[in-house]
């Protein structure tokens, strides 16, 4: 097993509606990442994308991004795990370098959600046989979990809203965030329109377009670069699809198992993690992710949002560049944004949002209602 | 880099219309492969599927097959490269074991094409921006290549039909082949109905349902099994999408580069290959694949079909269990069927179609019109 490093990053501004096509966004992110890594070419390209089949009539996305980038004859493969597809691409790039067969690779994520019915396509992350016939969507399913959480643990009514407030607060200093010019109070969140009770608009990450990429390489090349981040852990876990089949629907068991495996690989525990890029697609998921990853007890994650622990200068800085909520959640690209942002934090390049002496960061990516969860721990 | 072996296989009969769902087919193939490998569990599951998004409203296929199999908390990731998706899953499983992070994995392919408009979904392997607006489909694009081949090289009119005759001949002895009860002459092929001139019905692989899986493991476990096949080479190459952008539209450059890389990895050449499971989705592709993989000169591949070289007892046995043409081509599953069939051949279990003293086999899988080509060389 070789050590694997991120040696270059590329991220485009997240937009409500990009004027560029899926392939152009992906290729541009790859080019920026290659330039950042001072490489002309890599051995392989692994692409994360979830909605291209329906929204762009495109089922050959990796080869298309490779062609658009001008990477001729390269190994190009698309990797998927519903909303965790970007992280799955990072996972596979990591395995490829780790194997010794591939010396350099780019993991790229791209998604254009503005050109069709994203909500319907996203629902296909659920079980089409057992869940879709009941009309379930991702937001409806998360609403069930959020209501259940409120019923069981009775946090203050603005507890979960604080995750949204924190994310938007951080996004103000991320020039690539979709909501870089907006700030919200908990009251704003609680008075925004209901999407699927109790989830309100400002509990949800937005539908948007974007692309991001990271270049991975083995030790020798990484040591020749003055900036890098080592991948200390990379793990994937799965859980049952239907909430009814789970022992405890208020524990994201997939997230727990994925985090535990990552800690084991890295030889670290939650107390060693300097910041956490969680999959905060909904405020309830930010909260449950903190609990699943060992930063809070079951039913207590909301306290970290109330007491300032998740702020940039807190104990567990969360969504430090805006997270899915406020940077934006262009599905297949999201985990690559997380990886880019961790890279910036670990190399002291996060500007006003810099976490002081950040040396290790955890990123977690969730497909479906935590049916697939992929964790990576990066370190300077 | 660890050596990687296939230590168990599972393949279901290919059917025109299965009564089982996508998840059931996939899970059944995995269970048979696990039993064949004498394992209860593997560390990871990599799934190949191309059409589930449209035809089953399912975008979380790997986790779904894992759940249906009863493999709780496993790493499960879907891998795609259009029609080469099954081979892409095998490629990633190979990398995972090779890395040393994963000790055992299953690569599974499943496809249910009978439940919707497969032709439209398949066309999404082309470039949606540059090719689909002209109404191009996979068969139309292959027809252009076939006509051009006839115009340039002027083979006898029944030359390519012989690839279909050979495949159907071999399928008679494969109990899992879709067309196990049919035999055709070149005249039958040439008088079958035109699909897209000059391609006729019997030049085409059929739309069908199926699933297959292989279990992979590293050396120590493989040595404890009496049957195995080592993966000597695993390579991916890509080419331009549009034929007009290629230097020579009658050379499958992606297939050539992919084969060359595989030969390099294995330290072998075409003369060392005992049988070739080609991606004979259309007779013209069987022909061009022989040329690209170095078994014939440019424009001469058809001669191997005319002179008996591709027969089971010939110089380059091709599609020995029926190939895509006659075993069937349930897209995401196809390459896993190829892997199972090579495994049988290399272990002397191919029955009446056994290639005498088969020690090395090449399998090749093609996405789009050879835009992505994945090659594996297996050896006893």
PDB file of N, CA and C in Angstrom, chain A residues 1 21 23 46 50 53-54 56-60 63-64 67 72-75 77-80 82 91-92 94-95 98-101 121 124-129 236-238 240-241 257 367-368 371-372, chain B residues 1 21 23 46 50 53-54 56-60 63-64 67 72-75 77-80 82 91-92 94-95 98-101 121 124-129 236-238 240-241 257 367-368 371-372:
ATOM      1  N   UNK A   1       0.832  -1.214   0.000  1.00  0.00           N
ATOM      2  CA  UNK A   1       0.000   0.000   0.000  1.00  0.00           C
ATOM      3  C   UNK A   1       0.859   1.253   0.000  1.00  0.00           C
ATOM      4  N   UNK A  21     -21.622  23.782 -20.206  1.00  0.00           N
ATOM      5  CA  UNK A  21     -22.199  22.439 -20.205  1.00  0.00           C
ATOM      6  C   UNK A  21     -21.498  21.577 -19.152  1.00  0.00           C
ATOM      7  N   UNK A  23     -19.797  18.861 -19.562  1.00  0.00           N
ATOM      8  CA  UNK A  23     -18.433  18.487 -19.960  1.00  0.00           C
ATOM      9  C   UNK A  23     -17.471  19.663 -19.786  1.00  0.00           C
ATOM     10  N   UNK A  46     -11.162   9.696 -12.827  1.00  0.00           N
ATOM     11  CA  UNK A  46     -12.359   9.069 -12.267  1.00  0.00           C
ATOM     12  C   UNK A  46     -13.373  10.172 -12.002  1.00  0.00           C
ATOM     13  N   UNK A  50     -24.121  12.312 -10.947  1.00  0.00           N
ATOM     14  CA  UNK A  50     -25.295  11.500 -10.607  1.00  0.00           C
ATOM     15  C   UNK A  50     -26.439  11.645 -11.597  1.00  0.00           C
ATOM     16  N   UNK A  53     -27.534  11.227 -16.772  1.00  0.00           N
ATOM     17  CA  UNK A  53     -28.366  10.337 -17.590  1.00  0.00           C
ATOM     18  C   UNK A  53     -29.660  11.026 -17.983  1.00  0.00           C
ATOM     19  N   UNK A  54     -30.346  11.587 -16.981  1.00  0.00           N
ATOM     20  CA  UNK A  54     -31.635  12.214 -17.239  1.00  0.00           C
ATOM     21  C   UNK A  54     -31.488  13.656 -17.711  1.00  0.00           C
ATOM     22  N   UNK A  56     -28.780  15.449 -18.897  1.00  0.00           N
ATOM     23  CA  UNK A  56     -27.978  15.782 -20.084  1.00  0.00           C
ATOM     24  C   UNK A  56     -27.996  14.662 -21.129  1.00  0.00           C
ATOM     25  N   UNK A  57     -28.833  13.653 -20.943  1.00  0.00           N
ATOM     26  CA  UNK A  57     -28.875  12.503 -21.861  1.00  0.00           C
ATOM     27  C   UNK A  57     -27.487  11.916 -22.067  1.00  0.00           C
ATOM     28  N   UNK A  58     -26.714  11.838 -20.999  1.00  0.00           N
ATOM     29  CA  UNK A  58     -25.321  11.458 -21.143  1.00  0.00           C
ATOM     30  C   UNK A  58     -24.956  10.352 -20.162  1.00  0.00           C
ATOM     31  N   UNK A  59     -24.507   9.205 -20.713  1.00  0.00           N
ATOM     32  CA  UNK A  59     -24.164   8.058 -19.886  1.00  0.00           C
ATOM     33  C   UNK A  59     -22.695   7.663 -20.038  1.00  0.00           C
ATOM     34  N   UNK A  60     -21.882   8.570 -20.548  1.00  0.00           N
ATOM     35  CA  UNK A  60     -20.491   8.220 -20.837  1.00  0.00           C
ATOM     36  C   UNK A  60     -19.639   9.405 -20.385  1.00  0.00           C
ATOM     37  N   UNK A  63     -15.475   9.641 -20.026  1.00  0.00           N
ATOM     38  CA  UNK A  63     -14.772   9.756 -21.311  1.00  0.00           C
ATOM     39  C   UNK A  63     -15.027  11.129 -21.938  1.00  0.00           C
ATOM     40  N   UNK A  64     -16.207  11.658 -21.719  1.00  0.00           N
ATOM     41  CA  UNK A  64     -16.574  12.954 -22.289  1.00  0.00           C
ATOM     42  C   UNK A  64     -15.761  14.083 -21.651  1.00  0.00           C
ATOM     43  N   UNK A  67     -12.200  13.769 -22.902  1.00  0.00           N
ATOM     44  CA  UNK A  67     -12.034  14.295 -24.264  1.00  0.00           C
ATOM     45  C   UNK A  67     -12.028  15.820 -24.255  1.00  0.00           C
ATOM     46  N   UNK A  72      -6.110  12.578 -24.152  1.00  0.00           N
ATOM     47  CA  UNK A  72      -6.346  11.505 -25.109  1.00  0.00           C
ATOM     48  C   UNK A  72      -5.873  10.157 -24.575  1.00  0.00           C
ATOM     49  N   UNK A  73      -6.642   9.126 -24.882  1.00  0.00           N
ATOM     50  CA  UNK A  73      -6.240   7.736 -24.631  1.00  0.00           C
ATOM     51  C   UNK A  73      -6.100   7.407 -23.139  1.00  0.00           C
ATOM     52  N   UNK A  74      -6.647   8.260 -22.290  1.00  0.00           N
ATOM     53  CA  UNK A  74      -6.505   8.078 -20.848  1.00  0.00           C
ATOM     54  C   UNK A  74      -7.501   7.038 -20.323  1.00  0.00           C
ATOM     55  N   UNK A  75      -7.186   6.434 -19.187  1.00  0.00           N
ATOM     56  CA  UNK A  75      -8.176   5.637 -18.458  1.00  0.00           C
ATOM     57  C   UNK A  75      -9.209   6.594 -17.886  1.00  0.00           C
ATOM     58  N   UNK A  77     -13.134   6.540 -16.093  1.00  0.00           N
ATOM     59  CA  UNK A  77     -14.219   5.714 -15.568  1.00  0.00           C
ATOM     60  C   UNK A  77     -15.118   6.565 -14.675  1.00  0.00           C
ATOM     61  N   UNK A  78     -16.423   6.370 -14.820  1.00  0.00           N
ATOM     62  CA  UNK A  78     -17.386   7.065 -13.959  1.00  0.00           C
ATOM     63  C   UNK A  78     -17.694   6.206 -12.740  1.00  0.00           C
ATOM     64  N   UNK A  79     -17.804   6.848 -11.592  1.00  0.00           N
ATOM     65  CA  UNK A  79     -17.999   6.118 -10.343  1.00  0.00           C
ATOM     66  C   UNK A  79     -19.223   6.695  -9.655  1.00  0.00           C
ATOM     67  N   UNK A  80     -20.065   5.801  -9.097  1.00  0.00           N
ATOM     68  CA  UNK A  80     -21.303   6.301  -8.537  1.00  0.00           C
ATOM     69  C   UNK A  80     -21.717   5.641  -7.236  1.00  0.00           C
ATOM     70  N   UNK A  82     -24.955   7.210  -5.756  1.00  0.00           N
ATOM     71  CA  UNK A  82     -26.001   8.230  -5.603  1.00  0.00           C
ATOM     72  C   UNK A  82     -25.360   9.582  -5.254  1.00  0.00           C
ATOM     73  N   UNK A  91     -12.524   7.956  -3.724  1.00  0.00           N
ATOM     74  CA  UNK A  91     -12.188   6.639  -3.173  1.00  0.00           C
ATOM     75  C   UNK A  91     -11.468   5.779  -4.224  1.00  0.00           C
ATOM     76  N   UNK A  92     -12.009   5.732  -5.430  1.00  0.00           N
ATOM     77  CA  UNK A  92     -11.425   4.874  -6.470  1.00  0.00           C
ATOM     78  C   UNK A  92     -10.075   5.425  -6.925  1.00  0.00           C
ATOM     79  N   UNK A  94      -8.053   7.013  -5.079  1.00  0.00           N
ATOM     80  CA  UNK A  94      -7.169   6.627  -3.974  1.00  0.00           C
ATOM     81  C   UNK A  94      -6.725   5.170  -4.124  1.00  0.00           C
ATOM     82  N   UNK A  95      -7.668   4.276  -4.381  1.00  0.00           N
ATOM     83  CA  UNK A  95      -7.318   2.859  -4.548  1.00  0.00           C
ATOM     84  C   UNK A  95      -6.360   2.663  -5.725  1.00  0.00           C
ATOM     85  N   UNK A  98      -2.958   3.855  -4.705  1.00  0.00           N
ATOM     86  CA  UNK A  98      -2.502   2.971  -3.642  1.00  0.00           C
ATOM     87  C   UNK A  98      -2.007   1.642  -4.207  1.00  0.00           C
ATOM     88  N   UNK A  99      -2.634   1.185  -5.292  1.00  0.00           N
ATOM     89  CA  UNK A  99      -2.281  -0.116  -5.880  1.00  0.00           C
ATOM     90  C   UNK A  99      -0.891  -0.111  -6.501  1.00  0.00           C
ATOM     91  N   UNK A 100      -0.404   1.071  -6.873  1.00  0.00           N
ATOM     92  CA  UNK A 100       0.873   1.118  -7.566  1.00  0.00           C
ATOM     93  C   UNK A 100       0.750   0.979  -9.074  1.00  0.00           C
ATOM     94  N   UNK A 101      -0.459   0.683  -9.574  1.00  0.00           N
ATOM     95  CA  UNK A 101      -0.631   0.561 -11.027  1.00  0.00           C
ATOM     96  C   UNK A 101      -0.737   1.927 -11.690  1.00  0.00           C
ATOM     97  N   UNK A 121     -35.152  13.021 -10.395  1.00  0.00           N
ATOM     98  CA  UNK A 121     -33.971  12.198 -10.643  1.00  0.00           C
ATOM     99  C   UNK A 121     -33.267  11.861  -9.326  1.00  0.00           C
ATOM    100  N   UNK A 124     -34.319   8.831  -7.231  1.00  0.00           N
ATOM    101  CA  UNK A 124     -33.874   7.500  -7.643  1.00  0.00           C
ATOM    102  C   UNK A 124     -32.726   6.972  -6.784  1.00  0.00           C
ATOM    103  N   UNK A 125     -32.274   7.770  -5.812  1.00  0.00           N
ATOM    104  CA  UNK A 125     -31.317   7.267  -4.823  1.00  0.00           C
ATOM    105  C   UNK A 125     -32.018   6.378  -3.811  1.00  0.00           C
ATOM    106  N   UNK A 126     -33.342   6.505  -3.742  1.00  0.00           N
ATOM    107  CA  UNK A 126     -34.131   5.653  -2.845  1.00  0.00           C
ATOM    108  C   UNK A 126     -34.375   4.315  -3.531  1.00  0.00           C
ATOM    109  N   UNK A 127     -35.050   3.437  -2.853  1.00  0.00           N
ATOM    110  CA  UNK A 127     -35.366   2.122  -3.392  1.00  0.00           C
ATOM    111  C   UNK A 127     -36.605   2.258  -4.286  1.00  0.00           C
ATOM    112  N   UNK A 128     -36.409   2.108  -5.592  1.00  0.00           N
ATOM    113  CA  UNK A 128     -37.488   2.378  -6.550  1.00  0.00           C
ATOM    114  C   UNK A 128     -38.655   1.414  -6.387  1.00  0.00           C
ATOM    115  N   UNK A 129     -38.367   0.247  -5.856  1.00  0.00           N
ATOM    116  CA  UNK A 129     -39.410  -0.772  -5.743  1.00  0.00           C
ATOM    117  C   UNK A 129     -40.215  -0.585  -4.460  1.00  0.00           C
ATOM    118  N   UNK A 236     -15.807   3.168   2.946  1.00  0.00           N
ATOM    119  CA  UNK A 236     -17.178   3.157   2.438  1.00  0.00           C
ATOM    120  C   UNK A 236     -17.998   2.190   3.271  1.00  0.00           C
ATOM    121  N   UNK A 237     -19.184   2.607   3.687  1.00  0.00           N
ATOM    122  CA  UNK A 237     -20.088   1.682   4.374  1.00  0.00           C
ATOM    123  C   UNK A 237     -21.500   1.864   3.827  1.00  0.00           C
ATOM    124  N   UNK A 238     -22.296   0.823   3.940  1.00  0.00           N
ATOM    125  CA  UNK A 238     -23.681   0.913   3.470  1.00  0.00           C
ATOM    126  C   UNK A 238     -24.645   0.498   4.578  1.00  0.00           C
ATOM    127  N   UNK A 240     -29.153  -0.258   5.330  1.00  0.00           N
ATOM    128  CA  UNK A 240     -30.424  -0.600   4.694  1.00  0.00           C
ATOM    129  C   UNK A 240     -31.027   0.633   4.043  1.00  0.00           C
ATOM    130  N   UNK A 241     -31.803   0.451   2.991  1.00  0.00           N
ATOM    131  CA  UNK A 241     -32.460   1.582   2.337  1.00  0.00           C
ATOM    132  C   UNK A 241     -33.605   2.121   3.196  1.00  0.00           C
ATOM    133  N   UNK A 257     -20.448   3.596  10.885  1.00  0.00           N
ATOM    134  CA  UNK A 257     -19.510   2.537  10.469  1.00  0.00           C
ATOM    135  C   UNK A 257     -18.413   3.097   9.582  1.00  0.00           C
ATOM    136  N   UNK A 367     -24.978   9.079   0.370  1.00  0.00           N
ATOM    137  CA  UNK A 367     -25.877   8.752  -0.739  1.00  0.00           C
ATOM    138  C   UNK A 367     -27.185   8.215  -0.200  1.00  0.00           C
ATOM    139  N   UNK A 368     -28.311   8.752  -0.714  1.00  0.00           N
ATOM    140  CA  UNK A 368     -29.613   8.380  -0.173  1.00  0.00           C
ATOM    141  C   UNK A 368     -29.732   8.904   1.240  1.00  0.00           C
ATOM    142  N   UNK A 371     -27.679   5.679   3.087  1.00  0.00           N
ATOM    143  CA  UNK A 371     -27.579   4.285   2.653  1.00  0.00           C
ATOM    144  C   UNK A 371     -26.132   3.975   2.276  1.00  0.00           C
ATOM    145  N   UNK A 372     -25.482   4.900   1.586  1.00  0.00           N
ATOM    146  CA  UNK A 372     -24.044   4.780   1.336  1.00  0.00           C
ATOM    147  C   UNK A 372     -23.361   5.961   2.005  1.00  0.00           C
TER     148      UNK A 372
ATOM    149  N   UNK B   1       2.274  -3.961  -5.579  1.00  0.00           N
ATOM    150  CA  UNK B   1       1.181  -4.527  -6.367  1.00  0.00           C
ATOM    151  C   UNK B   1       1.021  -6.014  -6.079  1.00  0.00           C
ATOM    152  N   UNK B  21     -36.265  -9.063 -10.744  1.00  0.00           N
ATOM    153  CA  UNK B  21     -35.900  -7.650 -10.833  1.00  0.00           C
ATOM    154  C   UNK B  21     -34.390  -7.507 -10.958  1.00  0.00           C
ATOM    155  N   UNK B  23     -32.308  -6.022  -8.970  1.00  0.00           N
ATOM    156  CA  UNK B  23     -31.608  -6.324  -7.714  1.00  0.00           C
ATOM    157  C   UNK B  23     -31.560  -7.826  -7.467  1.00  0.00           C
ATOM    158  N   UNK B  46     -18.400  -4.182  -6.309  1.00  0.00           N
ATOM    159  CA  UNK B  46     -18.387  -3.176  -7.373  1.00  0.00           C
ATOM    160  C   UNK B  46     -19.352  -3.639  -8.458  1.00  0.00           C
ATOM    161  N   UNK B  50     -25.813  -0.174 -16.680  1.00  0.00           N
ATOM    162  CA  UNK B  50     -25.831   1.030 -17.520  1.00  0.00           C
ATOM    163  C   UNK B  50     -27.186   1.706 -17.588  1.00  0.00           C
ATOM    164  N   UNK B  53     -30.959   3.699 -14.435  1.00  0.00           N
ATOM    165  CA  UNK B  53     -31.508   5.045 -14.199  1.00  0.00           C
ATOM    166  C   UNK B  53     -32.843   5.214 -14.901  1.00  0.00           C
ATOM    167  N   UNK B  54     -32.860   4.863 -16.193  1.00  0.00           N
ATOM    168  CA  UNK B  54     -34.082   5.056 -16.976  1.00  0.00           C
ATOM    169  C   UNK B  54     -35.044   3.880 -16.836  1.00  0.00           C
ATOM    170  N   UNK B  56     -35.197   1.247 -14.592  1.00  0.00           N
ATOM    171  CA  UNK B  56     -35.692   0.820 -13.271  1.00  0.00           C
ATOM    172  C   UNK B  56     -35.815   1.984 -12.296  1.00  0.00           C
ATOM    173  N   UNK B  57     -35.632   3.224 -12.759  1.00  0.00           N
ATOM    174  CA  UNK B  57     -35.663   4.403 -11.865  1.00  0.00           C
ATOM    175  C   UNK B  57     -34.734   4.219 -10.679  1.00  0.00           C
ATOM    176  N   UNK B  58     -33.557   3.668 -10.943  1.00  0.00           N
ATOM    177  CA  UNK B  58     -32.675   3.304  -9.848  1.00  0.00           C
ATOM    178  C   UNK B  58     -31.271   3.846 -10.090  1.00  0.00           C
ATOM    179  N   UNK B  59     -30.795   4.670  -9.167  1.00  0.00           N
ATOM    180  CA  UNK B  59     -29.473   5.288  -9.300  1.00  0.00           C
ATOM    181  C   UNK B  59     -28.551   4.895  -8.145  1.00  0.00           C
ATOM    182  N   UNK B  60     -28.897   3.850  -7.432  1.00  0.00           N
ATOM    183  CA  UNK B  60     -28.129   3.483  -6.248  1.00  0.00           C
ATOM    184  C   UNK B  60     -27.951   1.965  -6.277  1.00  0.00           C
ATOM    185  N   UNK B  63     -25.489  -0.424  -3.866  1.00  0.00           N
ATOM    186  CA  UNK B  63     -25.981  -0.607  -2.495  1.00  0.00           C
ATOM    187  C   UNK B  63     -27.231  -1.495  -2.491  1.00  0.00           C
ATOM    188  N   UNK B  64     -28.029  -1.371  -3.546  1.00  0.00           N
ATOM    189  CA  UNK B  64     -29.263  -2.145  -3.640  1.00  0.00           C
ATOM    190  C   UNK B  64     -28.966  -3.643  -3.812  1.00  0.00           C
ATOM    191  N   UNK B  67     -27.616  -4.924  -0.520  1.00  0.00           N
ATOM    192  CA  UNK B  67     -28.675  -5.160   0.466  1.00  0.00           C
ATOM    193  C   UNK B  67     -29.445  -6.435   0.140  1.00  0.00           C
ATOM    194  N   UNK B  72     -24.392  -6.765   4.620  1.00  0.00           N
ATOM    195  CA  UNK B  72     -24.607  -5.549   5.400  1.00  0.00           C
ATOM    196  C   UNK B  72     -23.305  -4.782   5.610  1.00  0.00           C
ATOM    197  N   UNK B  73     -23.413  -3.458   5.543  1.00  0.00           N
ATOM    198  CA  UNK B  73     -22.299  -2.561   5.915  1.00  0.00           C
ATOM    199  C   UNK B  73     -21.087  -2.677   4.990  1.00  0.00           C
ATOM    200  N   UNK B  74     -21.284  -3.285   3.826  1.00  0.00           N
ATOM    201  CA  UNK B  74     -20.175  -3.513   2.903  1.00  0.00           C
ATOM    202  C   UNK B  74     -19.867  -2.250   2.102  1.00  0.00           C
ATOM    203  N   UNK B  75     -18.647  -2.130   1.600  1.00  0.00           N
ATOM    204  CA  UNK B  75     -18.319  -1.113   0.589  1.00  0.00           C
ATOM    205  C   UNK B  75     -19.016  -1.519  -0.701  1.00  0.00           C
ATOM    206  N   UNK B  77     -20.036   0.138  -4.545  1.00  0.00           N
ATOM    207  CA  UNK B  77     -19.886   1.269  -5.468  1.00  0.00           C
ATOM    208  C   UNK B  77     -20.241   0.824  -6.883  1.00  0.00           C
ATOM    209  N   UNK B  78     -20.967   1.691  -7.585  1.00  0.00           N
ATOM    210  CA  UNK B  78     -21.300   1.414  -8.983  1.00  0.00           C
ATOM    211  C   UNK B  78     -20.238   2.025  -9.885  1.00  0.00           C
ATOM    212  N   UNK B  79     -19.883   1.311 -10.930  1.00  0.00           N
ATOM    213  CA  UNK B  79     -18.814   1.749 -11.814  1.00  0.00           C
ATOM    214  C   UNK B  79     -19.347   1.752 -13.237  1.00  0.00           C
ATOM    215  N   UNK B  80     -19.008   2.804 -14.000  1.00  0.00           N
ATOM    216  CA  UNK B  80     -19.594   2.905 -15.328  1.00  0.00           C
ATOM    217  C   UNK B  80     -18.634   3.385 -16.407  1.00  0.00           C
ATOM    218  N   UNK B  82     -20.298   3.413 -19.929  1.00  0.00           N
ATOM    219  CA  UNK B  82     -21.303   3.059 -20.941  1.00  0.00           C
ATOM    220  C   UNK B  82     -21.409   1.530 -21.059  1.00  0.00           C
ATOM    221  N   UNK B  91     -12.353  -3.981 -13.471  1.00  0.00           N
ATOM    222  CA  UNK B  91     -11.133  -3.165 -13.377  1.00  0.00           C
ATOM    223  C   UNK B  91     -10.971  -2.591 -11.956  1.00  0.00           C
ATOM    224  N   UNK B  92     -12.045  -2.029 -11.411  1.00  0.00           N
ATOM    225  CA  UNK B  92     -11.957  -1.387 -10.094  1.00  0.00           C
ATOM    226  C   UNK B  92     -11.768  -2.444  -9.001  1.00  0.00           C
ATOM    227  N   UNK B  94     -10.237  -5.178  -9.381  1.00  0.00           N
ATOM    228  CA  UNK B  94      -8.822  -5.545  -9.534  1.00  0.00           C
ATOM    229  C   UNK B  94      -7.930  -4.537  -8.824  1.00  0.00           C
ATOM    230  N   UNK B  95      -8.164  -3.247  -9.051  1.00  0.00           N
ATOM    231  CA  UNK B  95      -7.354  -2.205  -8.399  1.00  0.00           C
ATOM    232  C   UNK B  95      -7.482  -2.291  -6.875  1.00  0.00           C
ATOM    233  N   UNK B  98      -5.518  -5.234  -5.662  1.00  0.00           N
ATOM    234  CA  UNK B  98      -4.114  -4.953  -5.957  1.00  0.00           C
ATOM    235  C   UNK B  98      -3.527  -3.977  -4.938  1.00  0.00           C
ATOM    236  N   UNK B  99      -4.358  -3.044  -4.457  1.00  0.00           N
ATOM    237  CA  UNK B  99      -3.889  -2.011  -3.522  1.00  0.00           C
ATOM    238  C   UNK B  99      -3.515  -2.577  -2.156  1.00  0.00           C
ATOM    239  N   UNK B 100      -4.080  -3.739  -1.829  1.00  0.00           N
ATOM    240  CA  UNK B 100      -3.840  -4.292  -0.503  1.00  0.00           C
ATOM    241  C   UNK B 100      -4.817  -3.788   0.546  1.00  0.00           C
ATOM    242  N   UNK B 101      -5.666  -2.821   0.184  1.00  0.00           N
ATOM    243  CA  UNK B 101      -6.647  -2.319   1.155  1.00  0.00           C
ATOM    244  C   UNK B 101      -7.836  -3.259   1.292  1.00  0.00           C
ATOM    245  N   UNK B 121     -32.016   4.723 -24.434  1.00  0.00           N
ATOM    246  CA  UNK B 121     -31.089   4.860 -23.305  1.00  0.00           C
ATOM    247  C   UNK B 121     -29.669   4.505 -23.733  1.00  0.00           C
ATOM    248  N   UNK B 124     -27.340   7.134 -25.289  1.00  0.00           N
ATOM    249  CA  UNK B 124     -26.681   8.102 -24.414  1.00  0.00           C
ATOM    250  C   UNK B 124     -25.204   7.779 -24.170  1.00  0.00           C
ATOM    251  N   UNK B 125     -24.724   6.669 -24.766  1.00  0.00           N
ATOM    252  CA  UNK B 125     -23.283   6.389 -24.757  1.00  0.00           C
ATOM    253  C   UNK B 125     -22.571   7.282 -25.759  1.00  0.00           C
ATOM    254  N   UNK B 126     -23.329   7.838 -26.701  1.00  0.00           N
ATOM    255  CA  UNK B 126     -22.765   8.762 -27.692  1.00  0.00           C
ATOM    256  C   UNK B 126     -22.677  10.148 -27.062  1.00  0.00           C
ATOM    257  N   UNK B 127     -22.170  11.088 -27.815  1.00  0.00           N
ATOM    258  CA  UNK B 127     -22.027  12.460 -27.352  1.00  0.00           C
ATOM    259  C   UNK B 127     -23.370  13.169 -27.546  1.00  0.00           C
ATOM    260  N   UNK B 128     -24.036  13.470 -26.427  1.00  0.00           N
ATOM    261  CA  UNK B 128     -25.400  13.995 -26.491  1.00  0.00           C
ATOM    262  C   UNK B 128     -25.463  15.358 -27.159  1.00  0.00           C
ATOM    263  N   UNK B 129     -24.355  16.073 -27.115  1.00  0.00           N
ATOM    264  CA  UNK B 129     -24.353  17.426 -27.661  1.00  0.00           C
ATOM    265  C   UNK B 129     -24.065  17.406 -29.165  1.00  0.00           C
ATOM    266  N   UNK B 236      -7.414   0.281 -19.443  1.00  0.00           N
ATOM    267  CA  UNK B 236      -8.517   1.091 -19.976  1.00  0.00           C
ATOM    268  C   UNK B 236      -7.932   2.136 -20.917  1.00  0.00           C
ATOM    269  N   UNK B 237      -8.548   2.315 -22.072  1.00  0.00           N
ATOM    270  CA  UNK B 237      -8.138   3.397 -22.977  1.00  0.00           C
ATOM    271  C   UNK B 237      -9.382   4.077 -23.531  1.00  0.00           C
ATOM    272  N   UNK B 238      -9.235   5.329 -23.900  1.00  0.00           N
ATOM    273  CA  UNK B 238     -10.367   6.062 -24.478  1.00  0.00           C
ATOM    274  C   UNK B 238      -9.968   6.657 -25.829  1.00  0.00           C
ATOM    275  N   UNK B 240     -11.628   9.439 -29.161  1.00  0.00           N
ATOM    276  CA  UNK B 240     -12.583  10.497 -29.447  1.00  0.00           C
ATOM    277  C   UNK B 240     -13.984   9.911 -29.634  1.00  0.00           C
ATOM    278  N   UNK B 241     -15.014  10.678 -29.320  1.00  0.00           N
ATOM    279  CA  UNK B 241     -16.378  10.205 -29.530  1.00  0.00           C
ATOM    280  C   UNK B 241     -16.732  10.164 -31.024  1.00  0.00           C
ATOM    281  N   UNK B 257      -5.058   0.605 -28.341  1.00  0.00           N
ATOM    282  CA  UNK B 257      -4.261   1.093 -27.210  1.00  0.00           C
ATOM    283  C   UNK B 257      -4.512   0.256 -25.956  1.00  0.00           C
ATOM    284  N   UNK B 367     -17.267   0.563 -24.800  1.00  0.00           N
ATOM    285  CA  UNK B 367     -18.332   1.517 -24.511  1.00  0.00           C
ATOM    286  C   UNK B 367     -18.452   2.514 -25.647  1.00  0.00           C
ATOM    287  N   UNK B 368     -19.682   2.752 -26.119  1.00  0.00           N
ATOM    288  CA  UNK B 368     -19.874   3.615 -27.279  1.00  0.00           C
ATOM    289  C   UNK B 368     -19.279   2.945 -28.506  1.00  0.00           C
ATOM    290  N   UNK B 371     -15.274   4.202 -27.825  1.00  0.00           N
ATOM    291  CA  UNK B 371     -14.793   5.407 -27.141  1.00  0.00           C
ATOM    292  C   UNK B 371     -14.070   5.007 -25.857  1.00  0.00           C
ATOM    293  N   UNK B 372     -14.623   4.049 -25.129  1.00  0.00           N
ATOM    294  CA  UNK B 372     -13.917   3.462 -23.986  1.00  0.00           C
ATOM    295  C   UNK B 372     -13.703   1.983 -24.278  1.00  0.00           C
TER     296      UNK B 372
END
